[in-house]
Short mmCIF file of C-alpha atoms and ligand atoms in Angstrom, two decimals:
data_model
loop_
_atom_site.label_atom_id
_atom_site.label_comp_id
_atom_site.label_asym_id
_atom_site.label_seq_id
_atom_site.Cartn_x
_atom_site.Cartn_y
_atom_site.Cartn_z
CA MET E 1 107.22 -76.53 24.89
CA GLU E 2 106.14 -80.24 24.24
CA GLY E 3 109.34 -82.07 24.68
CA SER E 4 110.15 -80.70 28.15
CA LYS E 5 106.59 -80.27 29.27
CA TYR E 6 107.12 -82.98 31.93
CA ASP E 7 110.04 -81.17 33.38
CA LYS E 8 108.07 -77.72 33.33
CA ILE E 9 105.20 -79.48 35.34
CA LEU E 10 107.78 -80.66 37.85
CA GLU E 11 109.45 -77.33 38.12
CA LEU E 12 106.22 -75.53 38.67
CA ALA E 13 105.09 -78.29 41.09
CA SER E 14 108.24 -77.68 43.26
CA ARG E 15 108.34 -73.93 42.96
CA LYS E 16 104.72 -73.50 43.96
CA SER E 17 104.58 -76.48 46.24
CA LEU E 18 101.82 -78.25 44.20
CA PHE E 19 103.44 -81.60 45.14
CA TYR E 20 106.82 -82.55 46.39
CA PRO E 21 108.48 -85.65 47.97
CA SER E 22 107.20 -86.67 51.40
CA ALA E 23 109.54 -86.10 54.36
CA GLU E 24 112.03 -84.36 51.99
CA ILE E 25 113.82 -82.79 54.97
CA TYR E 26 115.23 -86.31 55.85
CA PRO E 27 117.84 -87.66 53.47
CA ASN E 28 116.57 -91.22 53.86
CA ALA E 29 113.03 -90.67 52.99
CA PRO E 30 111.89 -93.33 50.51
CA ALA E 31 110.82 -92.67 46.92
CA GLY E 32 107.20 -93.06 45.90
CA PHE E 33 105.51 -90.93 48.52
CA TRP E 34 104.25 -87.26 47.86
CA ASP E 35 102.92 -84.36 49.69
CA PHE E 36 100.56 -81.82 48.38
CA GLY E 37 100.96 -78.20 49.24
CA PRO E 38 98.05 -75.56 49.46
CA ILE E 39 97.50 -74.93 45.73
CA GLY E 40 98.18 -78.65 44.78
CA GLN E 41 95.67 -79.86 47.50
CA ALA E 42 93.12 -77.31 46.35
CA ILE E 43 93.25 -78.74 42.74
CA ARG E 44 93.26 -82.23 44.07
CA ARG E 45 90.24 -81.61 46.29
CA LYS E 46 88.38 -80.03 43.43
CA VAL E 47 89.22 -83.05 41.04
CA VAL E 48 87.59 -85.34 43.84
CA ASP E 49 84.63 -82.97 44.11
CA PHE E 50 84.06 -83.00 40.39
CA TRP E 51 84.02 -86.69 40.30
CA SER E 52 81.72 -86.85 43.35
CA HIS E 53 79.39 -84.52 41.65
CA GLU E 54 79.32 -86.49 38.34
CA PHE E 55 79.21 -89.93 39.76
CA VAL E 56 78.11 -90.13 43.39
CA ASN E 57 75.47 -87.25 43.06
CA LYS E 58 74.29 -87.51 39.49
CA GLU E 59 74.33 -91.22 39.40
CA ASN E 60 72.81 -91.62 42.81
CA MET E 61 75.54 -93.70 44.19
CA LEU E 62 75.96 -94.63 47.92
CA GLU E 63 79.41 -93.17 49.05
CA ILE E 64 81.28 -94.75 51.88
CA HIS E 65 84.52 -94.28 53.67
CA GLY E 66 86.33 -97.59 54.50
CA SER E 67 89.34 -98.11 56.62
CA GLN E 68 92.67 -98.48 54.79
CA ILE E 69 94.23 -101.21 56.92
CA LEU E 70 92.45 -104.47 56.72
CA PRO E 71 93.18 -107.96 58.29
CA GLN E 72 95.15 -110.63 56.54
CA SER E 73 91.76 -112.75 55.94
CA VAL E 74 90.34 -110.10 53.62
CA PHE E 75 93.34 -110.39 51.22
CA GLU E 76 93.18 -114.15 51.55
CA GLY E 77 89.59 -113.80 50.40
CA SER E 78 90.33 -111.27 47.60
CA GLY E 79 93.22 -113.39 46.36
CA HIS E 80 95.81 -110.51 46.68
CA LEU E 81 98.20 -112.44 48.95
CA LYS E 82 98.50 -115.19 46.44
CA SER E 83 98.48 -113.31 43.08
CA PHE E 84 99.08 -109.55 43.52
CA ALA E 85 102.55 -109.73 42.20
CA ASP E 86 104.58 -107.89 39.64
CA PRO E 87 107.44 -109.38 37.55
CA ILE E 88 110.69 -107.82 38.62
CA VAL E 89 114.37 -108.05 37.54
CA GLN E 90 117.54 -107.12 39.37
CA CYS E 91 120.92 -105.82 38.05
CA SER E 92 123.65 -108.19 38.99
CA LYS E 93 126.12 -105.26 39.12
CA CYS E 94 124.27 -102.27 40.81
CA LYS E 95 121.56 -104.37 42.50
CA LYS E 96 118.81 -102.05 41.28
CA PHE E 97 115.32 -103.72 41.05
CA GLU E 98 113.21 -102.79 38.02
CA ARG E 99 109.62 -103.84 36.97
CA ALA E 100 110.48 -106.27 34.23
CA ASP E 101 107.46 -105.73 31.96
CA LYS E 102 107.70 -101.87 32.15
CA LEU E 103 111.43 -101.94 31.48
CA ILE E 104 111.02 -104.24 28.34
CA SER E 105 107.99 -102.07 27.23
CA GLU E 106 110.04 -98.88 27.37
CA ILE E 107 113.05 -100.31 25.57
CA ILE E 108 111.13 -102.02 22.65
CA GLY E 109 108.41 -99.43 22.35
CA LYS E 110 105.52 -101.97 22.61
CA ASN E 111 103.24 -102.79 25.55
CA VAL E 112 104.31 -105.95 27.19
CA PRO E 113 101.54 -107.31 29.57
CA GLU E 114 102.49 -107.64 33.27
CA SER E 115 100.81 -111.00 33.26
CA SER E 116 103.34 -112.31 30.63
CA PRO E 117 104.87 -115.58 31.67
CA ILE E 118 108.26 -115.14 33.55
CA ASP E 119 110.17 -117.19 30.85
CA LYS E 120 108.68 -115.08 28.12
CA LEU E 121 110.01 -111.94 29.83
CA ASP E 122 113.54 -113.61 30.31
CA ASP E 123 113.61 -114.46 26.53
CA LEU E 124 112.76 -110.97 25.65
CA ILE E 125 115.45 -109.62 27.94
CA LYS E 126 117.94 -111.88 26.27
CA GLU E 127 116.63 -111.45 22.74
CA LYS E 128 116.72 -107.67 22.86
CA LYS E 129 119.96 -107.63 24.72
CA ILE E 130 118.41 -105.30 27.43
CA LYS E 131 120.85 -104.20 30.20
CA CYS E 132 120.41 -102.21 33.43
CA GLN E 133 119.46 -98.67 32.41
CA LYS E 134 121.54 -97.23 35.20
CA CYS E 135 124.88 -99.00 35.15
CA LYS E 136 124.61 -101.16 31.80
CA GLY E 137 125.22 -104.16 34.00
CA GLU E 138 123.73 -107.58 33.12
CA LEU E 139 120.08 -108.44 34.34
CA GLY E 140 119.22 -111.42 36.46
CA ASN E 141 116.25 -113.67 36.03
CA VAL E 142 112.72 -112.32 36.28
CA SER E 143 110.95 -113.20 39.45
CA LYS E 144 107.56 -112.39 40.95
CA PHE E 145 107.33 -109.83 43.80
CA ASN E 146 104.05 -109.39 45.95
CA MET E 147 103.07 -105.62 46.11
CA MET E 148 101.16 -105.82 49.40
CA VAL E 149 102.36 -103.41 52.13
CA GLU E 150 102.22 -105.11 55.38
CA SER E 151 101.43 -103.41 58.69
CA LEU E 152 101.64 -104.83 62.12
CA VAL E 153 98.94 -103.86 64.61
CA GLY E 154 98.57 -104.80 68.40
CA LYS E 155 100.90 -104.32 71.31
CA GLN E 156 103.45 -106.70 70.06
CA GLY E 157 102.37 -106.44 66.37
CA GLU E 158 100.61 -109.64 66.58
CA LEU E 159 97.63 -108.80 64.32
CA LYS E 160 98.78 -109.34 60.76
CA THR E 161 97.20 -106.61 58.57
CA PHE E 162 97.75 -105.01 55.25
CA LEU E 163 97.26 -101.53 53.81
CA ARG E 164 94.61 -102.20 51.07
CA PRO E 165 96.18 -102.34 47.45
CA GLU E 166 92.84 -101.10 45.99
CA ALA E 167 90.10 -99.04 47.74
CA CYS E 168 87.33 -101.11 46.30
CA GLN E 169 87.91 -103.90 48.71
CA SER E 170 86.18 -101.75 51.39
CA ILE E 171 83.28 -101.49 49.10
CA PHE E 172 82.83 -105.22 48.75
CA LEU E 173 83.04 -105.73 52.41
CA ASN E 174 80.32 -103.07 52.92
CA PHE E 175 77.89 -104.50 50.33
CA ALA E 176 75.65 -106.67 52.68
CA ARG E 177 75.32 -103.95 55.21
CA MET E 178 74.28 -101.53 52.45
CA VAL E 179 71.65 -104.00 51.27
CA LYS E 180 70.36 -104.30 54.93
CA THR E 181 70.62 -100.67 56.07
CA MET E 182 70.27 -98.42 52.85
CA ARG E 183 67.54 -100.33 51.14
CA LEU E 184 69.86 -100.97 48.26
CA LYS E 185 68.14 -102.17 44.99
CA LEU E 186 70.14 -103.36 42.03
CA PRO E 187 71.46 -101.96 40.02
CA GLN E 188 73.34 -99.82 42.51
CA GLY E 189 76.71 -98.07 42.46
CA ILE E 190 78.68 -97.71 45.68
CA ALA E 191 81.45 -95.20 45.65
CA GLN E 192 84.51 -94.26 47.67
CA VAL E 193 87.43 -92.00 47.57
CA GLY E 194 90.46 -93.09 49.46
CA GLY E 195 94.07 -94.29 49.78
CA ALA E 196 95.60 -97.42 48.25
CA PHE E 197 99.07 -98.78 48.81
CA ARG E 198 101.42 -100.84 46.54
CA ASN E 199 104.89 -101.74 46.97
CA GLU E 200 105.83 -100.31 43.50
CA ILE E 201 109.37 -101.74 43.08
CA SER E 202 110.46 -98.67 40.91
CA PRO E 203 108.13 -95.53 41.73
CA ARG E 204 108.71 -93.16 38.85
CA GLN E 205 107.09 -90.27 36.88
CA SER E 206 106.21 -88.44 39.98
CA ILE E 207 102.68 -88.69 41.23
CA THR E 208 101.71 -90.96 38.41
CA ARG E 209 103.25 -94.14 39.94
CA SER E 210 103.71 -94.06 43.79
CA VAL E 211 103.57 -96.38 46.70
CA GLU E 212 100.68 -94.38 48.41
CA PHE E 213 98.05 -92.97 46.07
CA SER E 214 94.31 -92.21 46.05
CA GLN E 215 91.56 -93.78 43.99
CA MET E 216 88.15 -92.65 43.29
CA GLU E 217 86.12 -95.88 42.91
CA ALA E 218 82.55 -96.62 41.66
CA GLU E 219 81.58 -100.31 41.79
CA ILE E 220 78.24 -100.98 40.17
CA PHE E 221 76.30 -103.89 41.60
CA PHE E 222 73.91 -105.48 39.14
CA ASP E 223 71.92 -108.63 38.13
CA PRO E 224 73.72 -110.09 35.06
CA LYS E 225 70.47 -111.21 33.80
CA LYS E 226 69.30 -107.51 33.68
CA ILE E 227 72.51 -106.10 32.19
CA ASN E 228 70.31 -104.50 29.41
CA GLU E 229 67.53 -103.15 31.59
CA LEU E 230 68.68 -99.60 32.16
CA LYS E 231 66.50 -96.51 33.06
CA ASN E 232 68.92 -93.87 31.61
CA TRP E 233 69.87 -95.76 28.37
CA ARG E 234 68.44 -93.13 26.11
CA GLU E 235 70.70 -90.41 27.68
CA VAL E 236 73.85 -91.93 26.21
CA LYS E 237 72.79 -94.42 23.37
CA ASP E 238 73.84 -92.03 20.66
CA TYR E 239 76.96 -90.68 22.57
CA LYS E 240 80.11 -91.47 20.77
CA LEU E 241 82.87 -93.11 22.65
CA ARG E 242 86.63 -93.11 21.55
CA ILE E 243 87.63 -96.68 21.47
CA LEU E 244 91.03 -98.30 20.55
CA LYS E 245 89.92 -101.91 19.65
CA LEU E 246 92.30 -104.87 20.14
CA GLN E 247 94.86 -105.03 17.45
CA SER E 248 93.90 -101.77 16.13
CA LYS E 249 96.15 -98.63 15.60
CA ASN E 250 93.43 -96.17 15.23
CA ILE E 251 90.90 -94.81 17.72
CA GLU E 252 87.30 -95.28 16.47
CA GLU E 253 84.32 -93.17 17.52
CA ILE E 254 81.54 -95.66 18.19
CA LYS E 255 78.10 -94.84 19.54
CA ALA E 256 77.13 -96.42 22.95
CA GLU E 257 74.37 -98.28 21.21
CA ASP E 258 76.76 -99.63 18.57
CA LEU E 259 79.21 -100.85 21.22
CA VAL E 260 76.48 -103.18 22.54
CA LYS E 261 75.27 -104.23 18.95
CA GLN E 262 78.88 -105.13 17.87
CA LYS E 263 79.26 -106.98 21.20
CA LEU E 264 82.37 -104.92 22.04
CA VAL E 265 80.87 -104.69 25.56
CA PRO E 266 78.83 -107.26 27.36
CA GLY E 267 75.76 -105.03 27.69
CA ARG E 268 74.03 -101.71 28.05
CA LEU E 269 74.94 -101.12 31.66
CA ILE E 270 78.58 -101.23 30.76
CA ALA E 271 78.34 -98.94 27.69
CA TYR E 272 76.40 -96.42 29.85
CA TYR E 273 79.02 -96.13 32.51
CA LEU E 274 81.85 -96.04 29.79
CA ALA E 275 79.95 -93.02 28.35
CA ARG E 276 79.46 -91.35 31.63
CA THR E 277 83.18 -91.88 32.35
CA GLN E 278 84.25 -90.20 29.09
CA GLN E 279 81.78 -87.41 29.59
CA THR E 280 83.03 -86.53 32.96
CA TRP E 281 86.79 -86.34 32.06
CA ASP E 282 85.84 -84.41 28.94
CA LYS E 283 83.83 -81.95 31.06
CA MET E 284 86.84 -81.62 33.36
CA GLY E 285 88.57 -80.01 30.45
CA ILE E 286 90.75 -82.69 28.95
CA PRO E 287 90.46 -82.29 25.18
CA LEU E 288 88.45 -85.16 23.76
CA GLU E 289 91.17 -86.00 21.22
CA LYS E 290 93.52 -86.86 24.02
CA LEU E 291 91.09 -89.42 25.52
CA ARG E 292 90.62 -93.00 24.59
CA PHE E 293 89.36 -96.34 25.95
CA ARG E 294 91.88 -99.12 25.24
CA GLU E 295 90.34 -102.43 24.90
CA VAL E 296 92.58 -104.79 27.05
CA ASP E 297 93.37 -108.36 25.91
CA LYS E 298 92.69 -111.46 27.90
CA ASP E 299 96.36 -111.89 29.00
CA GLU E 300 96.81 -108.34 29.86
CA ARG E 301 93.76 -107.85 32.16
CA ALA E 302 93.06 -109.15 35.71
CA PHE E 303 92.26 -112.86 35.48
CA TYR E 304 88.77 -112.42 36.98
CA SER E 305 87.77 -109.70 34.66
CA LEU E 306 85.47 -110.57 31.76
CA ALA E 307 86.05 -107.23 29.80
CA THR E 308 88.57 -104.50 30.47
CA PHE E 309 88.75 -101.10 29.11
CA ASP E 310 91.53 -98.94 30.26
CA PHE E 311 90.58 -95.05 30.00
CA GLU E 312 93.74 -93.29 29.01
CA VAL E 313 94.94 -89.80 28.36
CA LEU E 314 97.72 -88.58 26.02
CA THR E 315 100.11 -86.69 28.27
CA SER E 316 103.78 -85.53 27.87
CA LEU E 317 104.64 -88.92 29.22
CA GLY E 318 102.71 -90.66 26.44
CA TRP E 319 99.32 -92.49 26.82
CA LEU E 320 98.71 -92.72 30.48
CA GLU E 321 96.04 -95.06 32.17
CA LEU E 322 93.70 -92.94 34.42
CA ILE E 323 91.06 -95.52 34.96
CA ALA E 324 90.62 -99.20 35.13
CA ASN E 325 87.20 -100.24 33.94
CA ASN E 326 86.61 -104.03 34.78
CA TYR E 327 83.88 -106.42 34.61
CA ARG E 328 84.77 -108.13 37.87
CA THR E 329 81.65 -110.43 37.61
CA ASP E 330 80.69 -112.04 40.97
CA TYR E 331 84.47 -112.89 41.74
CA ASP E 332 84.67 -110.62 44.68
CA LEU E 333 81.54 -111.25 46.56
CA LYS E 334 81.83 -114.89 45.92
CA ASN E 335 85.26 -115.05 47.21
CA HIS E 336 84.70 -112.89 50.42
CA MET E 337 81.42 -114.94 50.86
CA GLU E 338 83.36 -118.21 51.05
CA HIS E 339 86.18 -116.98 53.05
CA SER E 340 84.15 -114.86 55.74
CA GLY E 341 81.34 -117.36 55.95
CA THR E 342 78.96 -114.46 55.69
CA ASP E 343 76.01 -114.64 53.14
CA LEU E 344 76.60 -112.01 50.59
CA GLN E 345 73.85 -113.04 48.34
CA TYR E 346 70.96 -110.61 47.24
CA SER E 347 67.41 -111.31 46.98
CA THR E 348 65.96 -110.09 43.65
CA GLU E 349 62.22 -108.80 43.24
CA GLU E 350 61.52 -112.36 41.78
CA SER E 351 62.88 -113.73 45.00
CA ASP E 352 65.94 -115.34 43.35
CA LYS E 353 69.10 -115.43 45.48
CA ILE E 354 71.91 -114.06 43.40
CA ILE E 355 75.46 -112.91 43.78
CA PRO E 356 75.49 -109.71 41.98
CA HIS E 357 77.94 -108.89 39.29
CA ILE E 358 80.23 -105.79 39.43
CA TRP E 359 81.20 -103.24 36.99
CA GLU E 360 84.16 -101.30 38.21
CA ILE E 361 85.31 -97.77 37.49
CA SER E 362 88.54 -97.29 39.29
CA ALA E 363 90.12 -93.78 38.71
CA GLY E 364 93.46 -92.49 40.09
CA VAL E 365 93.00 -89.18 41.81
CA ASP E 366 96.78 -88.41 41.47
CA ARG E 367 96.94 -89.46 37.77
CA THR E 368 93.95 -87.41 36.95
CA MET E 369 95.47 -84.47 38.72
CA PHE E 370 98.76 -84.89 36.79
CA ALA E 371 96.73 -85.17 33.39
CA ILE E 372 94.73 -82.06 34.22
CA LEU E 373 98.02 -80.13 34.86
CA ASP E 374 99.62 -81.65 31.74
CA THR E 375 96.79 -80.90 29.31
CA SER E 376 96.07 -77.44 30.75
CA MET E 377 99.60 -76.05 30.76
CA LYS E 378 99.97 -73.49 28.10
CA GLU E 379 102.39 -70.89 26.83
CA GLY E 380 100.89 -67.24 27.14
CA LYS E 381 102.38 -63.86 26.50
CA GLU E 382 103.34 -63.53 30.19
CA GLY E 383 104.84 -67.07 30.34
CA LEU E 384 103.32 -70.55 31.38
CA TYR E 385 99.82 -70.73 32.67
CA LEU E 386 97.34 -73.35 33.56
CA SER E 387 94.18 -73.10 31.58
CA LEU E 388 92.17 -74.93 34.22
CA ASN E 389 88.36 -75.43 34.21
CA PRO E 390 87.17 -72.93 36.73
CA LYS E 391 85.75 -75.64 38.65
CA LEU E 392 89.13 -77.22 39.21
CA ALA E 393 91.16 -74.05 39.69
CA PRO E 394 92.77 -73.75 43.32
CA PHE E 395 90.83 -70.31 43.70
CA ASP E 396 87.67 -69.16 42.18
CA CYS E 397 89.01 -65.64 41.78
CA ALA E 398 91.98 -63.50 42.77
CA ILE E 399 91.51 -59.96 44.17
CA PHE E 400 94.10 -57.11 43.52
CA PRO E 401 94.03 -53.58 44.98
CA LEU E 402 95.72 -51.58 42.22
CA VAL E 403 97.70 -49.64 44.84
CA ASN E 404 98.21 -50.10 48.53
CA LYS E 405 96.78 -46.60 49.46
CA ASP E 406 93.71 -44.32 48.93
CA ASP E 407 91.34 -46.96 50.65
CA LEU E 408 91.80 -49.51 47.97
CA PRO E 409 93.01 -52.20 50.26
CA GLU E 410 90.16 -51.74 52.56
CA LEU E 411 87.61 -52.10 49.76
CA ALA E 412 89.43 -55.03 48.27
CA GLU E 413 89.46 -56.83 51.64
CA LYS E 414 85.80 -56.09 52.11
CA ILE E 415 84.95 -57.64 48.76
CA LYS E 416 87.13 -60.65 49.68
CA LYS E 417 85.25 -61.21 52.79
CA ASP E 418 81.96 -60.81 51.36
CA LEU E 419 82.79 -63.35 48.53
CA GLN E 420 84.17 -65.81 51.11
CA GLU E 421 81.13 -65.57 53.23
CA SER E 422 79.20 -66.76 50.17
CA TRP E 423 81.77 -69.85 49.77
CA PHE E 424 83.97 -68.48 46.87
CA GLU E 425 87.53 -69.33 47.37
CA VAL E 426 89.51 -66.05 46.90
CA PHE E 427 93.24 -65.33 46.58
CA TYR E 428 94.37 -61.97 47.68
CA ASP E 429 97.55 -60.31 46.37
CA ASP E 430 98.63 -56.76 46.91
CA SER E 431 102.44 -56.85 46.02
CA GLY E 432 104.31 -56.14 42.90
CA SER E 433 103.02 -54.55 39.59
CA ILE E 434 99.58 -55.66 38.45
CA GLY E 435 101.21 -57.45 35.41
CA ARG E 436 103.29 -59.54 37.80
CA ARG E 437 100.05 -60.34 39.83
CA TYR E 438 98.31 -61.36 36.75
CA ALA E 439 101.11 -63.75 35.67
CA ARG E 440 101.37 -65.20 39.35
CA SER E 441 97.68 -65.96 39.32
CA ASP E 442 97.61 -67.26 35.66
CA GLU E 443 100.48 -69.58 36.49
CA ILE E 444 98.43 -71.39 39.13
CA GLY E 445 95.30 -71.36 36.95
CA ILE E 446 93.15 -68.87 38.80
CA PRO E 447 90.35 -68.18 36.17
CA PHE E 448 89.34 -64.62 37.15
CA ASN E 449 91.13 -61.52 38.49
CA ILE E 450 89.19 -58.80 40.24
CA THR E 451 91.01 -55.34 40.28
CA VAL E 452 89.95 -52.79 42.58
CA ASP E 453 91.04 -49.34 41.33
CA HIS E 454 90.16 -45.65 41.93
CA ASP E 455 87.00 -45.96 39.87
CA SER E 456 85.81 -48.69 42.35
CA ILE E 457 85.72 -46.07 45.10
CA LYS E 458 83.86 -43.48 42.83
CA SER E 459 81.44 -45.91 41.04
CA ASN E 460 81.22 -49.08 43.12
CA THR E 461 82.72 -51.03 40.19
CA VAL E 462 85.55 -53.49 39.62
CA THR E 463 87.13 -55.02 36.66
CA ILE E 464 87.16 -58.71 35.95
CA ARG E 465 89.92 -60.07 33.90
CA ASP E 466 89.61 -63.58 32.16
CA ARG E 467 92.65 -65.62 32.38
CA ASP E 468 92.49 -67.30 29.11
CA SER E 469 91.54 -64.28 26.72
CA THR E 470 93.18 -61.64 29.06
CA LYS E 471 90.11 -59.53 28.27
CA GLN E 472 88.44 -57.45 30.91
CA ILE E 473 84.91 -55.98 31.68
CA ARG E 474 83.89 -53.60 34.37
CA VAL E 475 81.12 -54.70 36.49
CA ASN E 476 79.06 -53.39 39.46
CA ILE E 477 80.33 -54.77 42.75
CA LYS E 478 76.81 -55.72 43.61
CA GLU E 479 76.59 -58.12 40.73
CA LEU E 480 80.06 -59.59 41.27
CA LYS E 481 78.66 -62.91 42.96
CA THR E 482 76.03 -63.64 40.31
CA ILE E 483 78.63 -63.02 37.43
CA LEU E 484 81.35 -65.11 39.02
CA SER E 485 78.92 -67.97 39.59
CA SER E 486 77.83 -67.88 35.95
CA LEU E 487 81.37 -67.72 34.72
CA LYS E 488 82.22 -70.80 36.73
CA GLU E 489 79.35 -72.44 34.84
CA ASN E 490 81.27 -71.48 31.48
CA LYS E 491 79.22 -68.58 30.55
CA GLU E 492 81.33 -66.10 28.75
CA LEU E 493 82.76 -62.84 29.95
CA LYS E 494 81.19 -60.97 26.99
CA ASP E 495 77.68 -61.85 28.38
CA PHE E 496 78.16 -59.56 31.25
CA GLY E 497 79.44 -56.24 30.18
CA LYS E 498 81.57 -54.38 27.69
CA TYR E 499 85.20 -55.05 27.29
CA ILE E 500 87.46 -52.41 28.31
CA ASN E 501 90.67 -53.32 26.54
P1 ATP K 601 99.57 -99.82 35.95
O1 ATP K 601 99.31 -100.87 34.91
O2 ATP K 601 99.75 -98.39 35.42
O3 ATP K 601 100.32 -100.11 37.19
P2 ATP K 601 97.09 -100.86 37.10
O4 ATP K 601 96.45 -101.48 35.96
O5 ATP K 601 97.93 -101.80 38.14
O6 ATP K 601 98.03 -99.72 36.69
P3 ATP K 601 94.71 -100.65 38.67
O7 ATP K 601 95.09 -101.59 39.63
O8 ATP K 601 93.81 -100.93 37.62
O9 ATP K 601 96.12 -100.09 37.94
O10 ATP K 601 94.27 -99.26 39.42
C1 ATP K 601 93.38 -98.38 38.93
C2 ATP K 601 93.88 -96.97 38.93
O11 ATP K 601 94.60 -96.62 40.09
C3 ATP K 601 94.77 -96.81 37.64
O12 ATP K 601 94.19 -96.59 36.55
C4 ATP K 601 95.67 -95.52 38.18
O13 ATP K 601 94.99 -94.39 37.96
C5 ATP K 601 95.76 -95.58 39.67
N1 ATP K 601 96.97 -96.37 39.98
C6 ATP K 601 97.39 -97.63 40.08
N2 ATP K 601 98.60 -97.73 40.63
C7 ATP K 601 98.93 -96.57 40.92
C8 ATP K 601 100.25 -96.05 41.36
N3 ATP K 601 101.23 -96.76 41.64
N4 ATP K 601 100.46 -94.72 41.60
C9 ATP K 601 99.39 -93.89 41.22
N5 ATP K 601 98.23 -94.15 40.82
C10 ATP K 601 97.96 -95.65 40.54
#
């Protein structure tokens, strides 16, 4: 399946409306925008919930929701208007634009940093005789293209505004207010889930590179002098992280404590959040061997970042960046302070006025969703299925009346309502053979199927079938909620009753 897995994901996405091009009924709809249907949106929401639980809740972060359209002055302050530009190249024959760095990387099979000087990219195109991939025409010279998406607000569009290119800008703008009103004490994470917009010149590979996408961001504000003072250090110090060091071809497993000792990271706070990041995506169900932190070289990372580790996952598209982990220092607060004229300094317990430093964990919602689909898609006896973590599945369970008579649908409906009343998300299917219903449910990753049969009427019991093992147990209807809750917490089916086949 491996070779064509990507096509299979797209085929499933289209057939079951997981995701599909926005405004598809119009022939002129631009590429790079995606809608999510009921099942896709349910999985997407659960990805966000999972992250919220692991970061906002367990790390005691402050979560905000900022506006997506911001005034031009914000992006003068952040530096985006000047420097948020990608190298692009145009075919002289068919006039198609391409991202120069991505095109060269794909052709030569080696990562070419987007920050490479333009003349170096021109030289590579000449040296490797790279032509337009669509029509084989000659490529022109590489130039820089600003990716900001402009929007005009006001009666005559007189207010120049932009759609934010990274959700984190709202967090920086909120910092001083959080200090004042939320009794913020460093170190403190401020988090946000929301839209980001980039004029990607060649949107591709479906939801992994689009113009409009969503980010789950955590910005950790801290006093750089106290980067090694961390309450929870013990929890992670022996945890092993999968690191691809600069210039290295092999992933090494390095304890958080050793990352600090070997000066691979600037301090414990950073090793701590790298560990919590790997733990979270591992818990989501992506196999550890498909995860890595790639140390990013100076000429590839953002100019303000003192250290960058891209968190990547091995998918059918190759290694895909899911999260940018950046040491943004005091760059953002300092610049917004200068440009807005507002004091964004923080008074420490020692009464020093400092501009806090920031460690950023900027994760893509859409890429995480894609990686979850890609790594969970398996081939079973009945066909392809998604072996999703029950916490990320579109429904907690499915209910099937075995036949549409003998009071079975009524009992099945009653069980469904009762579960829904207790916040379980339930899928109901009463059409086709039971085998077809299992296959339909497995295909969209529903972890447990409950079948209501004639014995259910006689003995108040139902069967629960596990998607991955296809094993079944018979349980009392009264115990259903407790058992389903435990199964969601990764307890095993065999802990609750005897297998019946
Ligand atoms: P790339 O090098 O792949 O363009 P980037 O380094 O520019 O990504 P960041 O600016 O660091 O990405 O953004 C943080 C995260 O936001 C990325 O790791 C990714 O998950 C997500 N992201 C960025 N650009 C896009 C996009 N065009 N479509 C979907 N997700 C994106």
